[in-house]
Amino acid sequence: MNKLMGTGVALVTPFKNDLSVDTMALANIVEHCIEGGVDYLVALGTTAETATLTEEEKHLVLDTIVSANKGRLPLVIGIGGNNTYAVIEAIKKYDLTNFDAILSVSPFYNKPTQEGIYQHFKAISENSPLPLIVYNVPGRTGSNMLPTTVLRLAKDFENIIAIKEASGDMSQVMQIIKDKPKDFMVISGDDMTALSTVLAGGAGVISVLGQGVPSVFSKMIRLGLKTQVKEAFELQYAIQDGVGLIFEEGNPAGIKSVFDALGLASEGVRLPLVPVSESLRVRIKHFVKPFVGLHA
């Protein structure tokens, strides 16, 4: 699955003023990412506000991304949840023809044991027609998928090809990289540690900020994969403030403010999320200004 090396981006779902899905803005964001040099696109992740989309809207989002992409980049679809059998049913329900892999989050809220997490992904693996990227994000799920569990899954199931690791704990990331099977990919799910993950032997990132400033972010990751460390860190420091800004008041409110500043989409989010404060909006606009019109 070398096609999933490098920079993937977890696409937002832009909304119109009435908070209906803005398909034109979404198509423009896809084009912005492709022109900016990202390597693949992720649909219906957390950043897409999937939790507040209806089933009809989810299909509209998928159709819009597939149509805008025109087969140019690999596509990953997010299908996860805390009801194992509902996840399996969802996988059966979607048309996965145009997708290369499924991104599936570790069960949230239930707080299963490590054995429960293993059995959850075992059941999904056995029912998935596509390769799986398992997703560890303790800040959202309430539980941490430990390296021993990740490595067990990686070794036991050929179609579990990667982890999106968003614990932000580099010692955990490095433990997985050190002991993983050769072809298993460790993908950063944390923008701040993405370059460090790549330099430690990771395969890339599924980024939030990368869709806002795709040319700089994707170049940084490419340099990291080539171990051009000095040049990569120069770009890291150029965008580092932006990483802090977009998460300061929550995701995806921050990245949607970036798109508003770029003129690509409105910053509307659905409750219980709210747009960023005016003071943060001003700082995001200041950060974005040098990147307007910049592409690979």
mmCIF file of C-alpha atoms in Angstrom:
data_model
loop_
_atom_site.group_PDB
_atom_site.id
_atom_site.type_symbol
_atom_site.label_atom_id
_atom_site.label_comp_id
_atom_site.label_asym_id
_atom_site.label_seq_id
_atom_site.Cartn_x
_atom_site.Cartn_y
_atom_site.Cartn_z
ATOM 1 C CA MET A 1 0.000 0.000 0.000
ATOM 2 C CA ASN A 2 2.768 2.440 -0.944
ATOM 3 C CA LYS A 3 0.012 4.637 -2.392
ATOM 4 C CA LEU A 4 -0.802 5.604 1.215
ATOM 5 C CA MET A 5 2.705 6.824 1.958
ATOM 6 C CA GLY A 6 3.206 10.555 2.493
ATOM 7 C CA THR A 7 0.520 13.120 3.243
ATOM 8 C CA GLY A 8 -3.116 12.190 3.538
ATOM 9 C CA VAL A 9 -5.652 14.786 4.626
ATOM 10 C CA ALA A 10 -8.797 14.307 6.730
ATOM 11 C CA LEU A 11 -11.241 16.392 4.699
ATOM 12 C CA VAL A 12 -13.730 18.749 6.344
ATOM 13 C CA THR A 13 -17.403 18.867 5.401
ATOM 14 C CA PRO A 14 -18.026 22.505 4.461
ATOM 15 C CA PHE A 15 -21.468 23.934 5.146
ATOM 16 C CA LYS A 16 -23.520 26.720 3.615
ATOM 17 C CA ASN A 17 -24.954 29.504 5.787
ATOM 18 C CA ASP A 18 -27.970 27.295 6.551
ATOM 19 C CA LEU A 19 -25.553 24.490 7.591
ATOM 20 C CA SER A 20 -26.486 22.241 4.681
ATOM 21 C CA VAL A 21 -23.586 20.485 2.945
ATOM 22 C CA ASP A 22 -21.760 22.791 0.518
ATOM 23 C CA THR A 23 -20.785 20.398 -2.263
ATOM 24 C CA MET A 24 -19.196 23.125 -4.414
ATOM 25 C CA ALA A 25 -16.901 24.186 -1.587
ATOM 26 C CA LEU A 26 -16.008 20.545 -0.897
ATOM 27 C CA ALA A 27 -15.098 19.998 -4.549
ATOM 28 C CA ASN A 28 -12.937 23.135 -4.440
ATOM 29 C CA ILE A 29 -11.154 21.887 -1.316
ATOM 30 C CA VAL A 30 -10.422 18.570 -3.023
ATOM 31 C CA GLU A 31 -8.920 20.475 -5.946
ATOM 32 C CA HIS A 32 -6.939 22.699 -3.569
ATOM 33 C CA CYS A 33 -5.452 19.591 -1.926
ATOM 34 C CA ILE A 34 -4.605 17.899 -5.223
ATOM 35 C CA GLU A 35 -2.989 21.043 -6.624
ATOM 36 C CA GLY A 36 -1.084 21.364 -3.349
ATOM 37 C CA GLY A 37 0.548 17.983 -3.782
ATOM 38 C CA VAL A 38 -1.080 15.789 -1.125
ATOM 39 C CA ASP A 39 -0.834 12.053 -1.683
ATOM 40 C CA TYR A 40 -4.303 10.810 -0.700
ATOM 41 C CA LEU A 41 -7.665 11.952 0.658
ATOM 42 C CA VAL A 42 -9.604 10.723 3.689
ATOM 43 C CA ALA A 43 -13.393 11.075 3.689
ATOM 44 C CA LEU A 44 -15.755 10.902 6.679
ATOM 45 C CA GLY A 45 -13.157 11.135 9.421
ATOM 46 C CA THR A 46 -13.673 13.011 12.689
ATOM 47 C CA THR A 47 -12.709 16.266 10.955
ATOM 48 C CA ALA A 48 -15.650 15.781 8.571
ATOM 49 C CA GLU A 49 -18.095 16.182 11.498
ATOM 50 C CA THR A 50 -19.355 12.722 10.604
ATOM 51 C CA ALA A 51 -21.113 12.417 13.955
ATOM 52 C CA THR A 52 -23.599 15.129 12.916
ATOM 53 C CA LEU A 53 -24.140 14.058 9.292
ATOM 54 C CA THR A 54 -27.220 12.094 8.268
ATOM 55 C CA GLU A 55 -26.787 8.912 6.226
ATOM 56 C CA GLU A 56 -27.978 10.780 3.153
ATOM 57 C CA GLU A 57 -25.418 13.521 3.774
ATOM 58 C CA LYS A 58 -22.622 10.997 4.229
ATOM 59 C CA HIS A 59 -23.388 9.538 0.816
ATOM 60 C CA LEU A 60 -23.534 13.050 -0.666
ATOM 61 C CA VAL A 61 -20.102 13.835 0.795
ATOM 62 C CA LEU A 62 -18.637 10.606 -0.579
ATOM 63 C CA ASP A 63 -20.147 11.135 -4.032
ATOM 64 C CA THR A 64 -18.836 14.714 -4.124
ATOM 65 C CA ILE A 65 -15.286 13.686 -3.172
ATOM 66 C CA VAL A 66 -15.213 10.790 -5.659
ATOM 67 C CA SER A 67 -16.523 13.031 -8.438
ATOM 68 C CA ALA A 68 -14.104 15.877 -7.692
ATOM 69 C CA ASN A 69 -11.124 13.556 -7.347
ATOM 70 C CA LYS A 70 -11.693 11.989 -10.772
ATOM 71 C CA GLY A 71 -9.536 9.012 -9.850
ATOM 72 C CA ARG A 72 -6.422 11.131 -9.395
ATOM 73 C CA LEU A 73 -5.574 10.309 -5.774
ATOM 74 C CA PRO A 74 -6.149 7.240 -3.591
ATOM 75 C CA LEU A 75 -9.186 7.550 -1.317
ATOM 76 C CA VAL A 76 -9.698 6.322 2.243
ATOM 77 C CA ILE A 77 -13.140 6.146 3.879
ATOM 78 C CA GLY A 78 -13.751 6.469 7.598
ATOM 79 C CA ILE A 79 -16.062 3.765 8.948
ATOM 80 C CA GLY A 80 -15.803 3.302 12.692
ATOM 81 C CA GLY A 81 -17.747 3.340 15.921
ATOM 82 C CA ASN A 82 -18.262 1.805 19.321
ATOM 83 C CA ASN A 83 -20.773 -0.835 18.203
ATOM 84 C CA THR A 84 -18.733 -3.515 16.442
ATOM 85 C CA TYR A 85 -21.629 -5.066 14.570
ATOM 86 C CA ALA A 86 -22.955 -1.692 13.432
ATOM 87 C CA VAL A 87 -19.520 -0.954 11.949
ATOM 88 C CA ILE A 88 -19.587 -4.263 10.083
ATOM 89 C CA GLU A 89 -23.083 -3.516 8.754
ATOM 90 C CA ALA A 90 -21.954 -0.048 7.640
ATOM 91 C CA ILE A 91 -19.029 -1.562 5.728
ATOM 92 C CA LYS A 92 -21.470 -3.839 3.895
ATOM 93 C CA LYS A 93 -23.787 -0.927 3.120
ATOM 94 C CA TYR A 94 -21.337 1.477 1.475
ATOM 95 C CA ASP A 95 -20.224 1.305 -2.149
ATOM 96 C CA LEU A 96 -16.483 0.951 -1.680
ATOM 97 C CA THR A 97 -15.620 0.663 -5.365
ATOM 98 C CA ASN A 98 -13.638 3.906 -5.470
ATOM 99 C CA PHE A 99 -11.851 3.498 -2.129
ATOM 100 C CA ASP A 100 -8.472 1.981 -1.341
ATOM 101 C CA ALA A 101 -8.744 1.459 2.420
ATOM 102 C CA ILE A 102 -10.990 1.905 5.465
ATOM 103 C CA LEU A 103 -9.947 4.039 8.430
ATOM 104 C CA SER A 104 -11.604 2.715 11.593
ATOM 105 C CA VAL A 105 -11.337 4.349 14.997
ATOM 106 C CA SER A 106 -10.814 2.442 18.234
ATOM 107 C CA PRO A 107 -14.137 2.158 20.116
ATOM 108 C CA PHE A 108 -15.000 5.313 22.033
ATOM 109 C CA TYR A 109 -17.033 5.894 25.227
ATOM 110 C CA ASN A 110 -17.388 2.165 26.035
ATOM 111 C CA LYS A 111 -13.718 2.108 27.171
ATOM 112 C CA PRO A 112 -13.050 -1.547 26.303
ATOM 113 C CA THR A 113 -10.035 -3.466 27.584
ATOM 114 C CA GLN A 114 -7.085 -4.133 25.262
ATOM 115 C CA GLU A 115 -8.623 -7.560 24.549
ATOM 116 C CA GLY A 116 -11.917 -5.863 23.685
ATOM 117 C CA ILE A 117 -10.139 -3.519 21.265
ATOM 118 C CA TYR A 118 -8.363 -6.495 19.686
ATOM 119 C CA GLN A 119 -11.611 -8.456 19.273
ATOM 120 C CA HIS A 120 -13.354 -5.375 17.821
ATOM 121 C CA PHE A 121 -10.772 -5.003 15.053
ATOM 122 C CA LYS A 122 -10.549 -8.784 14.545
ATOM 123 C CA ALA A 123 -14.276 -8.863 13.753
ATOM 124 C CA ILE A 124 -14.004 -5.873 11.415
ATOM 125 C CA SER A 125 -10.932 -7.305 9.683
ATOM 126 C CA GLU A 126 -12.752 -10.561 9.020
ATOM 127 C CA ASN A 127 -15.655 -8.684 7.405
ATOM 128 C CA SER A 128 -13.801 -5.999 5.443
ATOM 129 C CA PRO A 129 -13.309 -6.212 1.665
ATOM 130 C CA LEU A 130 -10.665 -3.461 1.881
ATOM 131 C CA PRO A 131 -7.408 -3.028 3.817
ATOM 132 C CA LEU A 132 -7.856 -1.480 7.263
ATOM 133 C CA ILE A 133 -6.091 1.415 8.955
ATOM 134 C CA VAL A 134 -6.800 1.216 12.679
ATOM 135 C CA TYR A 135 -6.975 4.575 14.443
ATOM 136 C CA ASN A 136 -5.781 5.340 17.950
ATOM 137 C CA VAL A 137 -6.864 8.740 19.310
ATOM 138 C CA PRO A 138 -7.077 8.515 23.120
ATOM 139 C CA GLY A 139 -8.068 12.171 23.518
ATOM 140 C CA ARG A 140 -11.374 11.375 21.769
ATOM 141 C CA THR A 141 -11.988 7.708 22.563
ATOM 142 C CA GLY A 142 -11.166 7.699 26.274
ATOM 143 C CA SER A 143 -8.863 4.693 25.914
ATOM 144 C CA ASN A 144 -5.376 4.134 24.541
ATOM 145 C CA MET A 145 -4.661 1.306 22.131
ATOM 146 C CA LEU A 146 -1.330 0.105 23.488
ATOM 147 C CA PRO A 147 1.601 -0.899 21.256
ATOM 148 C CA THR A 148 1.196 -4.564 22.264
ATOM 149 C CA THR A 149 -2.378 -4.532 20.927
ATOM 150 C CA VAL A 150 -1.401 -2.717 17.724
ATOM 151 C CA LEU A 151 1.455 -5.144 17.066
ATOM 152 C CA ARG A 152 -0.768 -8.147 17.777
ATOM 153 C CA LEU A 153 -3.305 -6.912 15.209
ATOM 154 C CA ALA A 154 -0.559 -6.109 12.696
ATOM 155 C CA LYS A 155 0.885 -9.610 12.971
ATOM 156 C CA ASP A 156 -2.408 -11.528 13.076
ATOM 157 C CA PHE A 157 -4.322 -9.909 10.175
ATOM 158 C CA GLU A 158 -2.845 -9.279 6.739
ATOM 159 C CA ASN A 159 -5.510 -6.751 5.821
ATOM 160 C CA ILE A 160 -4.725 -4.537 8.835
ATOM 161 C CA ILE A 161 -2.046 -2.573 7.021
ATOM 162 C CA ALA A 162 -1.474 0.508 9.177
ATOM 163 C CA ILE A 163 -2.218 2.485 12.295
ATOM 164 C CA LYS A 164 -3.117 6.141 12.400
ATOM 165 C CA GLU A 165 -1.428 6.930 15.704
ATOM 166 C CA ALA A 166 -2.708 10.118 17.336
ATOM 167 C CA SER A 167 -1.691 9.652 20.946
ATOM 168 C CA GLY A 168 0.979 12.349 20.544
ATOM 169 C CA ASP A 169 3.299 10.082 22.549
ATOM 170 C CA MET A 170 6.502 9.633 20.570
ATOM 171 C CA SER A 171 7.756 6.856 22.831
ATOM 172 C CA GLN A 172 4.611 4.887 21.950
ATOM 173 C CA VAL A 173 5.029 5.690 18.255
ATOM 174 C CA MET A 174 8.655 4.550 18.305
ATOM 175 C CA GLN A 175 7.809 1.321 20.132
ATOM 176 C CA ILE A 176 5.387 0.380 17.361
ATOM 177 C CA ILE A 177 7.861 1.353 14.618
ATOM 178 C CA LYS A 178 10.636 -0.679 16.283
ATOM 179 C CA ASP A 179 8.631 -3.915 16.569
ATOM 180 C CA LYS A 180 6.168 -3.764 13.666
ATOM 181 C CA PRO A 181 6.090 -6.190 10.708
ATOM 182 C CA LYS A 182 8.092 -4.868 7.749
ATOM 183 C CA ASP A 183 5.131 -3.817 5.583
ATOM 184 C CA PHE A 184 2.945 -2.421 8.380
ATOM 185 C CA MET A 185 2.709 1.378 8.222
ATOM 186 C CA VAL A 186 2.735 3.797 11.133
ATOM 187 C CA ILE A 187 0.890 6.942 10.064
ATOM 188 C CA SER A 188 0.899 10.004 12.284
ATOM 189 C CA GLY A 189 -2.524 11.281 13.280
ATOM 190 C CA ASP A 190 -1.031 14.256 15.086
ATOM 191 C CA ASP A 191 0.136 17.235 13.018
ATOM 192 C CA MET A 192 2.655 18.407 15.595
ATOM 193 C CA THR A 193 4.527 15.090 15.688
ATOM 194 C CA ALA A 194 4.055 14.154 12.011
ATOM 195 C CA LEU A 195 7.586 15.004 10.913
ATOM 196 C CA SER A 196 9.115 13.368 13.990
ATOM 197 C CA THR A 197 7.103 10.206 13.259
ATOM 198 C CA VAL A 198 8.324 10.119 9.661
ATOM 199 C CA LEU A 199 11.950 10.653 10.694
ATOM 200 C CA ALA A 200 11.611 7.804 13.215
ATOM 201 C CA GLY A 201 10.522 5.459 10.406
ATOM 202 C CA GLY A 202 6.834 6.224 9.976
ATOM 203 C CA ALA A 203 5.038 6.217 6.626
ATOM 204 C CA GLY A 204 3.514 9.713 6.727
ATOM 205 C CA VAL A 205 0.530 11.512 8.172
ATOM 206 C CA ILE A 206 -3.216 11.895 7.956
ATOM 207 C CA SER A 207 -3.303 15.615 8.585
ATOM 208 C CA VAL A 208 -5.820 18.314 9.428
ATOM 209 C CA LEU A 209 -3.702 21.393 8.670
ATOM 210 C CA GLY A 210 -2.362 19.711 5.532
ATOM 211 C CA GLN A 211 -5.612 20.412 3.666
ATOM 212 C CA GLY A 212 -5.306 24.125 4.445
ATOM 213 C CA VAL A 213 -1.641 24.534 3.495
ATOM 214 C CA PRO A 214 -1.124 21.407 1.362
ATOM 215 C CA SER A 215 1.947 22.508 -0.590
ATOM 216 C CA VAL A 216 4.050 23.263 2.468
ATOM 217 C CA PHE A 217 2.811 20.346 4.579
ATOM 218 C CA SER A 218 3.197 17.734 1.853
ATOM 219 C CA LYS A 219 6.652 19.041 0.927
ATOM 220 C CA MET A 220 7.692 18.814 4.592
ATOM 221 C CA ILE A 221 6.636 15.164 4.740
ATOM 222 C CA ARG A 222 8.334 14.336 1.421
ATOM 223 C CA LEU A 223 11.575 15.860 2.718
ATOM 224 C CA GLY A 224 11.181 13.895 5.937
ATOM 225 C CA LEU A 225 10.750 10.629 4.035
ATOM 226 C CA LYS A 226 13.975 11.440 2.183
ATOM 227 C CA THR A 227 15.650 12.243 5.559
ATOM 228 C CA GLN A 228 16.409 15.775 4.413
ATOM 229 C CA VAL A 229 16.116 16.800 8.040
ATOM 230 C CA LYS A 230 17.266 20.437 8.002
ATOM 231 C CA GLU A 231 15.016 21.403 5.088
ATOM 232 C CA ALA A 232 12.065 19.505 6.557
ATOM 233 C CA PHE A 233 12.354 21.227 9.924
ATOM 234 C CA GLU A 234 12.516 24.637 8.262
ATOM 235 C CA LEU A 235 9.019 23.947 6.924
ATOM 236 C CA GLN A 236 7.916 22.457 10.254
ATOM 237 C CA TYR A 237 8.776 25.718 11.994
ATOM 238 C CA ALA A 238 7.051 27.729 9.257
ATOM 239 C CA ILE A 239 3.714 26.009 9.941
ATOM 240 C CA GLN A 240 4.099 25.059 13.601
ATOM 241 C CA ASP A 241 2.154 28.052 14.945
ATOM 242 C CA GLY A 242 -0.678 27.134 12.605
ATOM 243 C CA VAL A 243 -0.941 23.647 14.108
ATOM 244 C CA GLY A 244 -1.439 25.167 17.546
ATOM 245 C CA LEU A 245 -3.945 27.701 16.251
ATOM 246 C CA ILE A 246 -6.262 25.268 14.471
ATOM 247 C CA PHE A 247 -6.608 23.057 17.544
ATOM 248 C CA GLU A 248 -6.777 25.849 20.131
ATOM 249 C CA GLU A 249 -10.586 25.911 20.168
ATOM 250 C CA GLY A 250 -11.203 22.460 18.734
ATOM 251 C CA ASN A 251 -11.268 20.599 15.456
ATOM 252 C CA PRO A 252 -12.646 21.269 12.844
ATOM 253 C CA ALA A 253 -13.569 24.827 13.893
ATOM 254 C CA GLY A 254 -9.934 25.886 13.502
ATOM 255 C CA ILE A 255 -9.292 24.403 10.074
ATOM 256 C CA LYS A 256 -12.637 25.741 8.850
ATOM 257 C CA SER A 257 -11.473 29.211 9.892
ATOM 258 C CA VAL A 258 -8.387 28.590 7.712
ATOM 259 C CA PHE A 259 -10.633 27.796 4.753
ATOM 260 C CA ASP A 260 -12.673 30.931 5.442
ATOM 261 C CA ALA A 261 -9.467 32.975 5.378
ATOM 262 C CA LEU A 262 -8.464 31.287 2.105
ATOM 263 C CA GLY A 263 -11.880 32.062 0.599
ATOM 264 C CA LEU A 264 -12.594 28.381 -0.044
ATOM 265 C CA ALA A 265 -15.425 27.671 2.426
ATOM 266 C CA SER A 266 -17.382 29.215 5.256
ATOM 267 C CA GLU A 267 -16.384 28.520 8.846
ATOM 268 C CA GLY A 268 -19.784 27.149 9.879
ATOM 269 C CA VAL A 269 -19.848 24.050 12.111
ATOM 270 C CA ARG A 270 -22.772 22.114 13.538
ATOM 271 C CA LEU A 271 -23.704 22.080 17.208
ATOM 272 C CA PRO A 272 -22.420 21.129 19.660
ATOM 273 C CA LEU A 273 -19.395 22.668 17.920
ATOM 274 C CA VAL A 274 -19.206 26.445 17.466
ATOM 275 C CA PRO A 275 -17.000 28.643 15.260
ATOM 276 C CA VAL A 276 -13.742 30.022 16.618
ATOM 277 C CA SER A 277 -13.665 33.228 18.646
ATOM 278 C CA GLU A 278 -12.960 36.549 16.971
ATOM 279 C CA SER A 279 -9.499 36.808 18.540
ATOM 280 C CA LEU A 280 -8.494 33.389 17.229
ATOM 281 C CA ARG A 281 -10.008 34.172 13.823
ATOM 282 C CA VAL A 282 -7.727 37.209 13.524
ATOM 283 C CA ARG A 283 -4.640 35.173 14.428
ATOM 284 C CA ILE A 284 -5.562 32.422 11.958
ATOM 285 C CA LYS A 285 -5.974 34.986 9.164
ATOM 286 C CA HIS A 286 -2.547 36.366 9.992
ATOM 287 C CA PHE A 287 -1.038 32.856 9.848
ATOM 288 C CA VAL A 288 -2.756 32.007 6.551
ATOM 289 C CA LYS A 289 -1.825 35.198 4.672
ATOM 290 C CA PRO A 290 1.617 34.049 3.389
ATOM 291 C CA PHE A 291 0.124 30.790 2.079
ATOM 292 C CA VAL A 292 -2.662 32.258 -0.087
ATOM 293 C CA GLY A 293 -2.309 31.078 -3.681
ATOM 294 C CA LEU A 294 0.672 28.833 -2.862
ATOM 295 C CA HIS A 295 0.700 25.428 -4.579
ATOM 296 C CA ALA A 296 3.180 22.694 -5.351
#
